Amino acid sequence: MLRFVRNWKALFLLSLLYVGCGDAVCTSRRCLAEMLIEKGLLSQPQTENCTHVIKVPFIEYQTLAVDTKNLRLISRLQARIEWLDPELKWNTADYDYKDVVLPIEKVWTPEILVTNGIVSTMNHNSKDLLVLSDGTLRHSVVINAEVNCEVNLFNYPFAFDSCPVAVQSWSDTGCGSKLVITKVHSPDGSQGDWQTESVELQNKSDSRQYILVNLRIKPTNPFVTLLMPSILILLADMVSFALPLGGGERNCFKVTLVLSFTVFLNILNDILPGDSSCSPIIRTHFCICLVLLVFSMLVSLVLTRLAKDGSLIFCCGSKGTVPDNTEVKAEVSVVQISSPEEDGGMLKRVVNFLEAIDADTLKKDRDLKFANNLDKIFFWFYSIGGTIYFIAMIIVMVQYRCVVNHFEFWY
């Protein structure tokens, strides 16, 4: 009987040893992950104050494009996030691991949005996340946002402005989440025609944080394609005053310049930025250039008329002029001179005719000289005024600042 009892004790101890060995096998890192997955914690951690803190140690900001036609800023943000879920922690005495990897669809993950984004999507940078033994979860997300930013384009093509990108969680009131952003960095500041000079983390209140993106357009391409052609066309119009008033070369050249500039504006209609509260002054600049070209063409036409006829009245001819097609008929062969009186009358008529031609020639010379003097005066006024206008316009484009309220989305 005593031997039988001893055998049962041995079997009991062996069973305990077997159970202990089975438990030791389930202490691997993967078994730890399966144990945490079986909890099925898919809801937000909710503490007594019902507000969960989401830490964002680092955000990498990048400007993808600036849509000047629709006034939108297209951005990409890659953020590292951390949050605490006390129910996902474990005892390191049972599982001797400091961290473990879990699939993102098996646990709750916070949602980060762009408040002033017309389109804002958050994608996970990986299908897995890291869980620490104290219940801290670490993950990385990518946010693509299209922000409605009324960029100050008054100074275009020397435009510069700052656009806010407001970042928040799905809800910052009640049982929501509170973002705590630590650092923002922009690795590459050059994209297309726009350059991101700097990014700054600022806030209007504890729950209203935003990234202030300082933008500046690269003026080389717009200056060459927009401003330079207008300057060269007006310069060619000024040089055209070297052509003589007589003939139609100057007038034809000026008409060609006006038509060329009109076609140039039609081609650039889709390239010019859209209207906003600070409308681009380059539109006004092109309008003034077109007015100057047309005014110069009209003045040239009027001076050509003045040099030819000596009159600005188009409805009637000038007085005292001899038509160009006047023919002097040689009537000596058919006229019989009967007396010295008739011979004297004929000579008097010839003298009067020649004097009229001389007077008309002198009058045309005076009209041409007067028109040339007016042409020179207009040329100097036009050249000096055009130069002063271009200098003043470039100064305004570079230095004037039009103020835009970028925070109308917060009310």
mmCIF file of C-alpha atoms in Angstrom:
data_model
loop_
_atom_site.group_PDB
_atom_site.id
_atom_site.type_symbol
_atom_site.label_atom_id
_atom_site.label_comp_id
_atom_site.label_asym_id
_atom_site.label_seq_id
_atom_site.Cartn_x
_atom_site.Cartn_y
_atom_site.Cartn_z
ATOM 1 C CA MET A 1 0.000 0.000 0.000
ATOM 2 C CA LEU A 2 2.831 2.369 0.872
ATOM 3 C CA ARG A 3 4.481 1.591 -2.434
ATOM 4 C CA PHE A 4 1.280 2.409 -4.296
ATOM 5 C CA VAL A 5 1.048 5.808 -2.569
ATOM 6 C CA ARG A 6 4.641 6.593 -3.479
ATOM 7 C CA ASN A 7 3.911 5.789 -7.145
ATOM 8 C CA TRP A 8 0.985 8.229 -7.156
ATOM 9 C CA LYS A 9 3.165 10.951 -5.657
ATOM 10 C CA ALA A 10 5.713 10.408 -8.414
ATOM 11 C CA LEU A 11 3.027 10.638 -11.089
ATOM 12 C CA PHE A 12 1.692 13.838 -9.516
ATOM 13 C CA LEU A 13 5.155 15.451 -9.480
ATOM 14 C CA LEU A 14 5.729 14.411 -13.108
ATOM 15 C CA SER A 15 2.425 15.977 -14.117
ATOM 16 C CA LEU A 16 3.381 19.266 -12.406
ATOM 17 C CA LEU A 17 6.749 19.196 -14.175
ATOM 18 C CA TYR A 18 5.009 18.604 -17.518
ATOM 19 C CA VAL A 19 2.662 21.531 -16.962
ATOM 20 C CA GLY A 20 5.600 23.771 -16.015
ATOM 21 C CA CYS A 21 7.472 22.786 -19.156
ATOM 22 C CA GLY A 22 4.385 23.568 -21.241
ATOM 23 C CA ASP A 23 4.163 27.031 -19.691
ATOM 24 C CA ALA A 24 7.855 27.672 -20.413
ATOM 25 C CA VAL A 25 7.306 27.004 -24.130
ATOM 26 C CA CYS A 26 4.631 29.735 -24.306
ATOM 27 C CA THR A 27 6.937 32.483 -23.079
ATOM 28 C CA SER A 28 8.377 33.216 -26.541
ATOM 29 C CA ARG A 29 8.018 36.644 -28.157
ATOM 30 C CA ARG A 30 5.490 35.337 -30.657
ATOM 31 C CA CYS A 31 3.406 33.757 -27.928
ATOM 32 C CA LEU A 32 3.481 37.107 -26.151
ATOM 33 C CA ALA A 33 2.192 38.784 -29.324
ATOM 34 C CA GLU A 34 -0.587 36.199 -29.657
ATOM 35 C CA MET A 35 -1.541 36.704 -26.027
ATOM 36 C CA LEU A 36 -1.875 40.482 -26.606
ATOM 37 C CA ILE A 37 -3.808 39.946 -29.855
ATOM 38 C CA GLU A 38 -6.308 37.694 -28.063
ATOM 39 C CA LYS A 39 -7.294 40.642 -25.875
ATOM 40 C CA GLY A 40 -8.920 42.271 -28.919
ATOM 41 C CA LEU A 41 -8.414 45.854 -27.717
ATOM 42 C CA LEU A 42 -9.771 47.727 -30.747
ATOM 43 C CA SER A 43 -11.258 50.697 -28.904
ATOM 44 C CA GLN A 44 -9.453 53.829 -27.745
ATOM 45 C CA PRO A 45 -7.904 53.631 -24.267
ATOM 46 C CA GLN A 46 -10.192 55.587 -21.966
ATOM 47 C CA THR A 47 -8.945 56.856 -18.662
ATOM 48 C CA GLU A 48 -10.848 58.659 -15.920
ATOM 49 C CA ASN A 49 -10.432 62.110 -17.503
ATOM 50 C CA CYS A 50 -11.564 60.614 -20.844
ATOM 51 C CA THR A 51 -8.843 62.409 -22.844
ATOM 52 C CA HIS A 52 -6.055 60.389 -24.385
ATOM 53 C CA VAL A 53 -2.656 61.962 -25.080
ATOM 54 C CA ILE A 54 -1.029 61.180 -28.431
ATOM 55 C CA LYS A 55 2.641 62.132 -28.551
ATOM 56 C CA VAL A 56 4.151 63.126 -31.901
ATOM 57 C CA PRO A 57 7.929 63.335 -31.344
ATOM 58 C CA PHE A 58 8.747 64.137 -34.971
ATOM 59 C CA ILE A 59 6.986 65.261 -38.169
ATOM 60 C CA GLU A 60 8.761 65.361 -41.500
ATOM 61 C CA TYR A 61 7.031 67.932 -43.729
ATOM 62 C CA GLN A 62 7.351 68.156 -47.507
ATOM 63 C CA THR A 63 5.680 70.516 -50.008
ATOM 64 C CA LEU A 64 4.703 68.520 -53.076
ATOM 65 C CA ALA A 65 3.212 71.351 -55.158
ATOM 66 C CA VAL A 66 1.569 74.761 -55.002
ATOM 67 C CA ASP A 67 -1.507 75.109 -57.218
ATOM 68 C CA THR A 68 -1.560 78.863 -57.982
ATOM 69 C CA LYS A 69 -4.612 78.484 -60.233
ATOM 70 C CA ASN A 70 -6.879 76.994 -57.530
ATOM 71 C CA LEU A 71 -4.873 78.425 -54.572
ATOM 72 C CA ARG A 72 -4.075 75.115 -52.901
ATOM 73 C CA LEU A 73 -1.039 73.740 -51.091
ATOM 74 C CA ILE A 74 -0.358 70.026 -51.626
ATOM 75 C CA SER A 75 1.671 68.581 -48.748
ATOM 76 C CA ARG A 76 2.997 65.304 -47.387
ATOM 77 C CA LEU A 77 3.606 64.700 -43.664
ATOM 78 C CA GLN A 78 5.319 61.670 -42.180
ATOM 79 C CA ALA A 79 4.822 61.487 -38.413
ATOM 80 C CA ARG A 80 6.115 59.246 -35.659
ATOM 81 C CA ILE A 81 3.428 58.774 -33.013
ATOM 82 C CA GLU A 82 3.359 57.282 -29.528
ATOM 83 C CA TRP A 83 0.482 56.564 -27.157
ATOM 84 C CA LEU A 84 -0.117 54.565 -23.999
ATOM 85 C CA ASP A 85 -2.480 51.625 -23.626
ATOM 86 C CA PRO A 86 -2.162 50.288 -20.058
ATOM 87 C CA GLU A 87 -4.022 47.088 -20.926
ATOM 88 C CA LEU A 88 -1.299 46.060 -23.394
ATOM 89 C CA LYS A 89 1.536 46.021 -20.881
ATOM 90 C CA TRP A 90 3.004 42.784 -19.494
ATOM 91 C CA ASN A 91 5.176 41.606 -16.667
ATOM 92 C CA THR A 92 8.775 41.213 -17.775
ATOM 93 C CA ALA A 93 9.214 38.503 -15.137
ATOM 94 C CA ASP A 94 6.814 36.314 -17.114
ATOM 95 C CA TYR A 95 7.873 37.491 -20.583
ATOM 96 C CA ASP A 96 11.446 38.702 -20.575
ATOM 97 C CA TYR A 97 11.067 41.058 -23.541
ATOM 98 C CA LYS A 98 11.042 44.849 -23.665
ATOM 99 C CA ASP A 99 9.053 45.125 -26.908
ATOM 100 C CA VAL A 100 6.990 43.093 -29.329
ATOM 101 C CA VAL A 101 5.547 43.616 -32.819
ATOM 102 C CA LEU A 102 1.776 43.559 -33.389
ATOM 103 C CA PRO A 103 -0.344 44.004 -36.561
ATOM 104 C CA ILE A 104 -2.020 47.394 -36.729
ATOM 105 C CA GLU A 105 -5.456 45.935 -37.410
ATOM 106 C CA LYS A 106 -5.379 44.073 -34.077
ATOM 107 C CA VAL A 107 -5.065 47.157 -31.862
ATOM 108 C CA TRP A 108 -6.486 50.664 -31.756
ATOM 109 C CA THR A 109 -4.495 53.323 -33.655
ATOM 110 C CA PRO A 110 -5.095 57.093 -33.495
ATOM 111 C CA GLU A 111 -6.279 59.103 -36.496
ATOM 112 C CA ILE A 112 -4.535 62.370 -37.388
ATOM 113 C CA LEU A 113 -6.229 64.883 -39.675
ATOM 114 C CA VAL A 114 -5.440 68.251 -41.271
ATOM 115 C CA THR A 115 -8.097 70.722 -40.132
ATOM 116 C CA ASN A 116 -7.920 73.097 -43.100
ATOM 117 C CA GLY A 117 -7.377 70.318 -45.620
ATOM 118 C CA ILE A 118 -9.871 69.958 -48.456
ATOM 119 C CA VAL A 119 -8.565 66.429 -48.883
ATOM 120 C CA SER A 120 -6.717 64.703 -46.038
ATOM 121 C CA THR A 121 -5.810 61.010 -45.955
ATOM 122 C CA MET A 122 -3.745 59.111 -43.404
ATOM 123 C CA ASN A 123 -1.944 55.931 -44.415
ATOM 124 C CA HIS A 124 0.075 53.616 -42.210
ATOM 125 C CA ASN A 125 3.757 53.539 -43.018
ATOM 126 C CA SER A 126 3.865 49.850 -42.058
ATOM 127 C CA LYS A 127 1.439 47.014 -41.389
ATOM 128 C CA ASP A 128 2.980 46.477 -37.946
ATOM 129 C CA LEU A 129 3.668 48.588 -34.895
ATOM 130 C CA LEU A 130 5.881 48.291 -31.840
ATOM 131 C CA VAL A 131 4.527 47.676 -28.321
ATOM 132 C CA LEU A 132 6.716 48.225 -25.245
ATOM 133 C CA SER A 133 6.400 46.347 -21.973
ATOM 134 C CA ASP A 134 4.917 49.394 -20.193
ATOM 135 C CA GLY A 135 2.038 49.593 -22.708
ATOM 136 C CA THR A 136 3.562 52.295 -24.949
ATOM 137 C CA LEU A 137 2.846 51.868 -28.661
ATOM 138 C CA ARG A 138 5.042 53.365 -31.406
ATOM 139 C CA HIS A 139 4.033 53.741 -35.012
ATOM 140 C CA SER A 140 4.663 55.832 -38.138
ATOM 141 C CA VAL A 141 1.983 57.291 -40.441
ATOM 142 C CA VAL A 142 1.949 59.292 -43.684
ATOM 143 C CA ILE A 143 -0.574 62.113 -44.170
ATOM 144 C CA ASN A 144 -1.310 63.492 -47.637
ATOM 145 C CA ALA A 145 -3.224 66.752 -47.537
ATOM 146 C CA GLU A 146 -4.494 69.305 -50.020
ATOM 147 C CA VAL A 147 -4.780 72.535 -48.051
ATOM 148 C CA ASN A 148 -6.958 75.451 -49.096
ATOM 149 C CA CYS A 149 -4.386 78.230 -48.764
ATOM 150 C CA GLU A 150 -5.045 81.634 -50.328
ATOM 151 C CA VAL A 151 -1.427 82.259 -51.231
ATOM 152 C CA ASN A 152 -0.503 85.933 -51.519
ATOM 153 C CA LEU A 153 0.134 86.239 -55.259
ATOM 154 C CA PHE A 154 0.123 90.038 -55.402
ATOM 155 C CA ASN A 155 3.916 90.065 -55.872
ATOM 156 C CA TYR A 156 3.936 87.352 -58.540
ATOM 157 C CA PRO A 157 6.503 86.420 -59.896
ATOM 158 C CA PHE A 158 8.246 87.543 -56.691
ATOM 159 C CA ALA A 159 5.530 86.042 -54.484
ATOM 160 C CA PHE A 160 6.187 84.916 -50.914
ATOM 161 C CA ASP A 161 3.778 83.916 -48.173
ATOM 162 C CA SER A 162 3.161 81.617 -45.200
ATOM 163 C CA CYS A 163 0.510 78.897 -45.185
ATOM 164 C CA PRO A 164 -0.694 77.102 -42.028
ATOM 165 C CA VAL A 165 -1.195 73.334 -42.009
ATOM 166 C CA ALA A 166 -3.337 72.656 -38.946
ATOM 167 C CA VAL A 167 -2.826 69.156 -37.498
ATOM 168 C CA GLN A 168 -5.260 67.597 -35.012
ATOM 169 C CA SER A 169 -6.736 64.267 -33.934
ATOM 170 C CA TRP A 170 -10.210 63.072 -34.805
ATOM 171 C CA SER A 171 -11.636 64.934 -31.791
ATOM 172 C CA ASP A 172 -10.028 67.260 -29.265
ATOM 173 C CA THR A 173 -13.067 67.641 -26.997
ATOM 174 C CA GLY A 174 -14.790 65.231 -24.628
ATOM 175 C CA CYS A 175 -13.472 61.688 -24.858
ATOM 176 C CA GLY A 176 -11.129 62.577 -27.676
ATOM 177 C CA SER A 177 -7.398 62.730 -28.165
ATOM 178 C CA LYS A 178 -4.869 65.451 -27.553
ATOM 179 C CA LEU A 179 -1.847 65.794 -29.824
ATOM 180 C CA VAL A 180 1.489 66.812 -28.348
ATOM 181 C CA ILE A 181 3.848 67.663 -31.218
ATOM 182 C CA THR A 182 7.521 68.066 -30.353
ATOM 183 C CA LYS A 183 9.480 68.778 -33.535
ATOM 184 C CA VAL A 184 8.845 69.545 -37.229
ATOM 185 C CA HIS A 185 11.469 69.314 -39.933
ATOM 186 C CA SER A 186 11.519 69.874 -43.700
ATOM 187 C CA PRO A 187 14.292 67.891 -45.439
ATOM 188 C CA ASP A 188 13.885 69.181 -49.001
ATOM 189 C CA GLY A 189 12.747 72.760 -49.509
ATOM 190 C CA SER A 190 12.696 72.920 -53.318
ATOM 191 C CA GLN A 191 9.767 71.588 -55.334
ATOM 192 C CA GLY A 192 8.962 72.948 -58.813
ATOM 193 C CA ASP A 193 8.704 76.722 -59.041
ATOM 194 C CA TRP A 194 8.165 77.083 -55.280
ATOM 195 C CA GLN A 195 10.678 76.797 -52.480
ATOM 196 C CA THR A 196 9.891 75.938 -48.857
ATOM 197 C CA GLU A 197 12.158 78.277 -46.923
ATOM 198 C CA SER A 198 11.258 76.999 -43.455
ATOM 199 C CA VAL A 199 8.597 75.276 -41.368
ATOM 200 C CA GLU A 200 7.656 76.346 -37.849
ATOM 201 C CA LEU A 201 5.542 74.642 -35.196
ATOM 202 C CA GLN A 202 3.124 77.174 -33.691
ATOM 203 C CA ASN A 203 -0.181 77.135 -31.834
ATOM 204 C CA LYS A 204 -3.115 79.409 -31.202
ATOM 205 C CA SER A 205 -4.201 77.443 -28.140
ATOM 206 C CA ASP A 206 -3.484 74.107 -26.462
ATOM 207 C CA SER A 207 -5.787 72.287 -28.863
ATOM 208 C CA ARG A 208 -4.955 74.310 -31.999
ATOM 209 C CA GLN A 209 -1.516 73.482 -33.302
ATOM 210 C CA TYR A 210 -0.359 74.160 -36.831
ATOM 211 C CA ILE A 211 2.713 73.998 -39.018
ATOM 212 C CA LEU A 212 3.518 77.380 -40.545
ATOM 213 C CA VAL A 213 5.048 76.793 -43.981
ATOM 214 C CA ASN A 214 7.041 79.742 -45.350
ATOM 215 C CA LEU A 215 6.966 79.661 -49.147
ATOM 216 C CA ARG A 216 8.696 81.723 -51.829
ATOM 217 C CA ILE A 217 8.457 81.358 -55.584
ATOM 218 C CA LYS A 218 11.614 80.973 -57.649
ATOM 219 C CA PRO A 219 11.477 84.132 -59.809
ATOM 220 C CA THR A 220 13.761 82.957 -62.636
ATOM 221 C CA ASN A 221 11.259 80.968 -64.694
ATOM 222 C CA PRO A 222 8.257 83.370 -64.345
ATOM 223 C CA PHE A 223 10.510 86.387 -64.935
ATOM 224 C CA VAL A 224 11.887 84.938 -68.168
ATOM 225 C CA THR A 225 8.511 83.729 -69.464
ATOM 226 C CA LEU A 226 6.302 86.627 -68.305
ATOM 227 C CA LEU A 227 8.106 89.847 -67.448
ATOM 228 C CA MET A 228 10.996 89.671 -69.915
ATOM 229 C CA PRO A 229 8.784 89.431 -73.068
ATOM 230 C CA SER A 230 6.739 92.470 -71.979
ATOM 231 C CA ILE A 231 9.926 94.482 -71.344
ATOM 232 C CA LEU A 232 11.400 93.515 -74.716
ATOM 233 C CA ILE A 233 8.189 94.312 -76.620
ATOM 234 C CA LEU A 234 7.978 97.785 -75.081
ATOM 235 C CA LEU A 235 11.693 98.304 -75.772
ATOM 236 C CA ALA A 236 11.123 97.375 -79.425
ATOM 237 C CA ASP A 237 8.219 99.845 -79.521
ATOM 238 C CA MET A 238 10.510 102.609 -78.204
ATOM 239 C CA VAL A 239 13.212 101.805 -80.778
ATOM 240 C CA SER A 240 10.597 101.895 -83.562
ATOM 241 C CA PHE A 241 10.582 105.691 -83.269
ATOM 242 C CA ALA A 242 13.856 105.579 -85.233
ATOM 243 C CA LEU A 243 11.797 104.720 -88.333
ATOM 244 C CA PRO A 244 10.700 107.766 -90.408
ATOM 245 C CA LEU A 245 7.167 109.089 -90.252
ATOM 246 C CA GLY A 246 6.855 109.056 -94.031
ATOM 247 C CA GLY A 247 5.729 105.764 -95.445
ATOM 248 C CA GLY A 248 4.018 102.979 -93.519
ATOM 249 C CA GLU A 249 6.933 100.995 -92.104
ATOM 250 C CA ARG A 250 6.628 102.387 -88.574
ATOM 251 C CA ASN A 251 2.852 102.049 -88.379
ATOM 252 C CA CYS A 252 2.940 98.476 -89.711
ATOM 253 C CA PHE A 253 5.631 97.577 -87.176
ATOM 254 C CA LYS A 254 3.636 99.033 -84.267
ATOM 255 C CA VAL A 255 0.462 97.239 -85.341
ATOM 256 C CA THR A 256 2.483 93.996 -85.465
ATOM 257 C CA LEU A 257 3.726 94.603 -81.894
ATOM 258 C CA VAL A 258 0.189 95.161 -80.598
ATOM 259 C CA LEU A 259 -1.101 91.992 -82.248
ATOM 260 C CA SER A 260 1.907 89.982 -81.020
ATOM 261 C CA PHE A 261 1.390 91.144 -77.439
ATOM 262 C CA THR A 262 -2.324 90.291 -77.626
ATOM 263 C CA VAL A 263 -1.522 86.763 -78.822
ATOM 264 C CA PHE A 264 1.087 86.516 -76.057
ATOM 265 C CA LEU A 265 -1.544 87.344 -73.409
ATOM 266 C CA ASN A 266 -3.975 84.790 -74.833
ATOM 267 C CA ILE A 267 -1.319 82.078 -74.660
ATOM 268 C CA LEU A 268 -0.459 82.943 -71.043
ATOM 269 C CA ASN A 269 -4.079 83.001 -69.895
ATOM 270 C CA ASP A 270 -3.799 79.457 -68.490
ATOM 271 C CA ILE A 271 -0.374 80.091 -66.967
ATOM 272 C CA LEU A 272 -1.183 83.212 -64.983
ATOM 273 C CA PRO A 273 -2.233 82.578 -61.353
ATOM 274 C CA GLY A 274 -5.857 82.773 -60.290
ATOM 275 C CA ASP A 275 -7.579 85.720 -58.640
ATOM 276 C CA SER A 276 -7.767 86.110 -54.886
ATOM 277 C CA SER A 277 -8.173 88.883 -52.337
ATOM 278 C CA CYS A 278 -4.588 89.850 -53.303
ATOM 279 C CA SER A 279 -4.900 89.641 -57.071
ATOM 280 C CA PRO A 280 -1.551 89.382 -58.916
ATOM 281 C CA ILE A 281 -0.358 92.832 -59.945
ATOM 282 C CA ILE A 282 1.206 91.303 -63.046
ATOM 283 C CA ARG A 283 -2.266 91.271 -64.607
ATOM 284 C CA THR A 284 -2.439 95.043 -64.157
ATOM 285 C CA HIS A 285 1.086 95.268 -65.537
ATOM 286 C CA PHE A 286 0.103 93.462 -68.734
ATOM 287 C CA CYS A 287 -2.972 95.692 -69.093
ATOM 288 C CA ILE A 288 -0.832 98.833 -68.762
ATOM 289 C CA CYS A 289 1.678 97.486 -71.297
ATOM 290 C CA LEU A 290 -1.113 96.847 -73.798
ATOM 291 C CA VAL A 291 -2.506 100.369 -73.242
ATOM 292 C CA LEU A 292 0.963 101.871 -73.790
ATOM 293 C CA LEU A 293 1.434 99.918 -77.016
ATOM 294 C CA VAL A 294 -1.960 100.921 -78.382
ATOM 295 C CA PHE A 295 -1.471 104.564 -77.370
ATOM 296 C CA SER A 296 1.948 104.640 -79.048
ATOM 297 C CA MET A 297 0.448 103.159 -82.211
ATOM 298 C CA LEU A 298 -2.361 105.756 -82.289
ATOM 299 C CA VAL A 299 0.072 108.629 -81.735
ATOM 300 C CA SER A 300 2.230 107.350 -84.583
ATOM 301 C CA LEU A 301 -0.801 107.191 -86.889
ATOM 302 C CA VAL A 302 -1.854 110.721 -85.984
ATOM 303 C CA LEU A 303 1.644 112.125 -86.476
ATOM 304 C CA THR A 304 1.872 110.392 -89.842
ATOM 305 C CA ARG A 305 -1.347 112.148 -90.855
ATOM 306 C CA LEU A 306 -0.030 115.440 -89.544
ATOM 307 C CA ALA A 307 3.269 115.076 -91.417
ATOM 308 C CA LYS A 308 1.488 114.306 -94.692
ATOM 309 C CA ASP A 309 -1.462 116.737 -94.737
ATOM 310 C CA GLY A 310 -0.717 119.164 -91.925
ATOM 311 C CA SER A 311 -4.175 118.593 -90.455
ATOM 312 C CA LEU A 312 -5.760 116.360 -87.817
ATOM 313 C CA ILE A 313 -9.267 116.716 -89.303
ATOM 314 C CA PHE A 314 -9.998 113.517 -91.184
ATOM 315 C CA CYS A 315 -13.310 114.509 -92.723
ATOM 316 C CA CYS A 316 -12.051 117.187 -95.078
ATOM 317 C CA GLY A 317 -8.867 118.003 -96.917
ATOM 318 C CA SER A 318 -6.490 120.816 -96.054
ATOM 319 C CA LYS A 319 -6.680 124.129 -97.911
ATOM 320 C CA GLY A 320 -4.124 125.610 -100.265
ATOM 321 C CA THR A 321 -2.610 122.332 -101.388
ATOM 322 C CA VAL A 322 -1.892 121.305 -104.925
ATOM 323 C CA PRO A 323 -2.881 117.760 -105.865
ATOM 324 C CA ASP A 324 -0.040 115.439 -106.674
ATOM 325 C CA ASN A 325 -1.566 114.469 -110.031
ATOM 326 C CA THR A 326 -1.611 118.033 -111.383
ATOM 327 C CA GLU A 327 -0.354 118.115 -114.949
ATOM 328 C CA VAL A 328 0.996 121.152 -116.756
ATOM 329 C CA LYS A 329 -0.189 120.982 -120.306
ATOM 330 C CA ALA A 330 2.105 122.431 -122.938
ATOM 331 C CA GLU A 331 -0.372 124.595 -124.836
ATOM 332 C CA VAL A 332 2.298 126.718 -126.548
ATOM 333 C CA SER A 333 2.067 124.631 -129.666
ATOM 334 C CA VAL A 334 -1.672 125.084 -130.032
ATOM 335 C CA VAL A 335 -2.205 128.571 -128.636
ATOM 336 C CA GLN A 336 -1.738 131.456 -130.953
ATOM 337 C CA ILE A 337 -0.380 134.510 -129.203
ATOM 338 C CA SER A 338 -2.048 137.424 -130.758
ATOM 339 C CA SER A 339 -0.692 140.159 -128.541
ATOM 340 C CA PRO A 340 1.881 140.908 -125.829
ATOM 341 C CA GLU A 341 -0.934 141.218 -123.253
ATOM 342 C CA GLU A 342 -1.977 137.599 -123.723
ATOM 343 C CA ASP A 343 1.677 136.511 -123.527
ATOM 344 C CA GLY A 344 2.054 138.327 -120.229
ATOM 345 C CA GLY A 345 -1.101 136.696 -118.852
ATOM 346 C CA MET A 346 0.146 133.240 -119.775
ATOM 347 C CA LEU A 347 3.475 133.885 -118.065
ATOM 348 C CA LYS A 348 1.668 135.179 -114.982
ATOM 349 C CA ARG A 349 -0.410 132.002 -114.753
ATOM 350 C CA VAL A 350 2.727 129.863 -115.040
ATOM 351 C CA VAL A 351 4.450 131.897 -112.349
ATOM 352 C CA ASN A 352 1.442 131.604 -110.047
ATOM 353 C CA PHE A 353 1.350 127.860 -110.604
ATOM 354 C CA LEU A 354 5.029 127.483 -109.784
ATOM 355 C CA GLU A 355 4.679 129.685 -106.719
ATOM 356 C CA ALA A 356 1.755 127.534 -105.540
ATOM 357 C CA ILE A 357 3.896 124.404 -105.909
ATOM 358 C CA ASP A 358 6.739 126.061 -103.991
ATOM 359 C CA ALA A 359 4.338 127.207 -101.270
ATOM 360 C CA ASP A 360 2.864 123.710 -101.000
ATOM 361 C CA THR A 361 6.364 122.211 -100.779
ATOM 362 C CA LEU A 362 7.323 124.685 -98.062
ATOM 363 C CA LYS A 363 4.104 123.932 -96.201
ATOM 364 C CA LYS A 364 4.758 120.176 -96.365
ATOM 365 C CA ASP A 365 8.288 120.712 -95.115
ATOM 366 C CA ARG A 366 6.974 122.804 -92.225
ATOM 367 C CA ASP A 367 4.318 120.184 -91.402
ATOM 368 C CA LEU A 368 6.905 117.387 -91.571
ATOM 369 C CA LYS A 369 9.300 119.316 -89.373
ATOM 370 C CA PHE A 370 6.536 120.111 -86.883
ATOM 371 C CA ALA A 371 5.424 116.451 -86.829
ATOM 372 C CA ASN A 372 9.022 115.314 -86.345
ATOM 373 C CA ASN A 373 9.427 117.695 -83.406
ATOM 374 C CA LEU A 374 6.244 116.361 -81.824
ATOM 375 C CA ASP A 375 7.471 112.822 -82.523
ATOM 376 C CA LYS A 376 10.767 113.491 -80.728
ATOM 377 C CA ILE A 377 8.975 115.059 -77.756
ATOM 378 C CA PHE A 378 6.605 112.077 -77.495
ATOM 379 C CA PHE A 379 9.540 109.643 -77.845
ATOM 380 C CA TRP A 380 11.359 111.168 -74.875
ATOM 381 C CA PHE A 381 8.210 111.302 -72.742
ATOM 382 C CA TYR A 382 7.357 107.731 -73.744
ATOM 383 C CA SER A 383 10.883 106.413 -73.086
ATOM 384 C CA ILE A 384 11.356 108.186 -69.731
ATOM 385 C CA GLY A 385 7.819 107.395 -68.574
ATOM 386 C CA GLY A 386 8.124 103.724 -69.609
ATOM 387 C CA THR A 387 11.454 103.339 -67.812
ATOM 388 C CA ILE A 388 10.096 104.939 -64.626
ATOM 389 C CA TYR A 389 7.008 102.727 -64.825
ATOM 390 C CA PHE A 390 9.029 99.497 -65.108
ATOM 391 C CA ILE A 391 11.298 100.465 -62.210
ATOM 392 C CA ALA A 392 8.300 101.386 -60.012
ATOM 393 C CA MET A 393 6.423 98.216 -60.961
ATOM 394 C CA ILE A 394 9.372 95.949 -60.125
ATOM 395 C CA ILE A 395 9.855 97.735 -56.766
ATOM 396 C CA VAL A 396 6.170 97.200 -55.934
ATOM 397 C CA MET A 397 6.355 93.539 -56.978
ATOM 398 C CA VAL A 398 9.373 92.902 -54.775
ATOM 399 C CA GLN A 399 8.661 94.960 -51.636
ATOM 400 C CA TYR A 400 4.900 95.477 -51.213
ATOM 401 C CA ARG A 401 3.169 93.042 -48.883
ATOM 402 C CA CYS A 402 -0.516 92.209 -49.209
ATOM 403 C CA VAL A 403 -1.993 90.808 -45.978
ATOM 404 C CA VAL A 404 -4.138 87.662 -46.170
ATOM 405 C CA ASN A 405 -5.971 86.033 -43.257
ATOM 406 C CA HIS A 406 -5.068 82.341 -43.436
ATOM 407 C CA PHE A 407 -6.933 81.324 -40.258
ATOM 408 C CA GLU A 408 -10.528 81.768 -41.386
ATOM 409 C CA PHE A 409 -11.058 78.002 -41.064
ATOM 410 C CA TRP A 410 -10.917 78.389 -37.260
ATOM 411 C CA TYR A 411 -14.044 80.050 -35.970
#
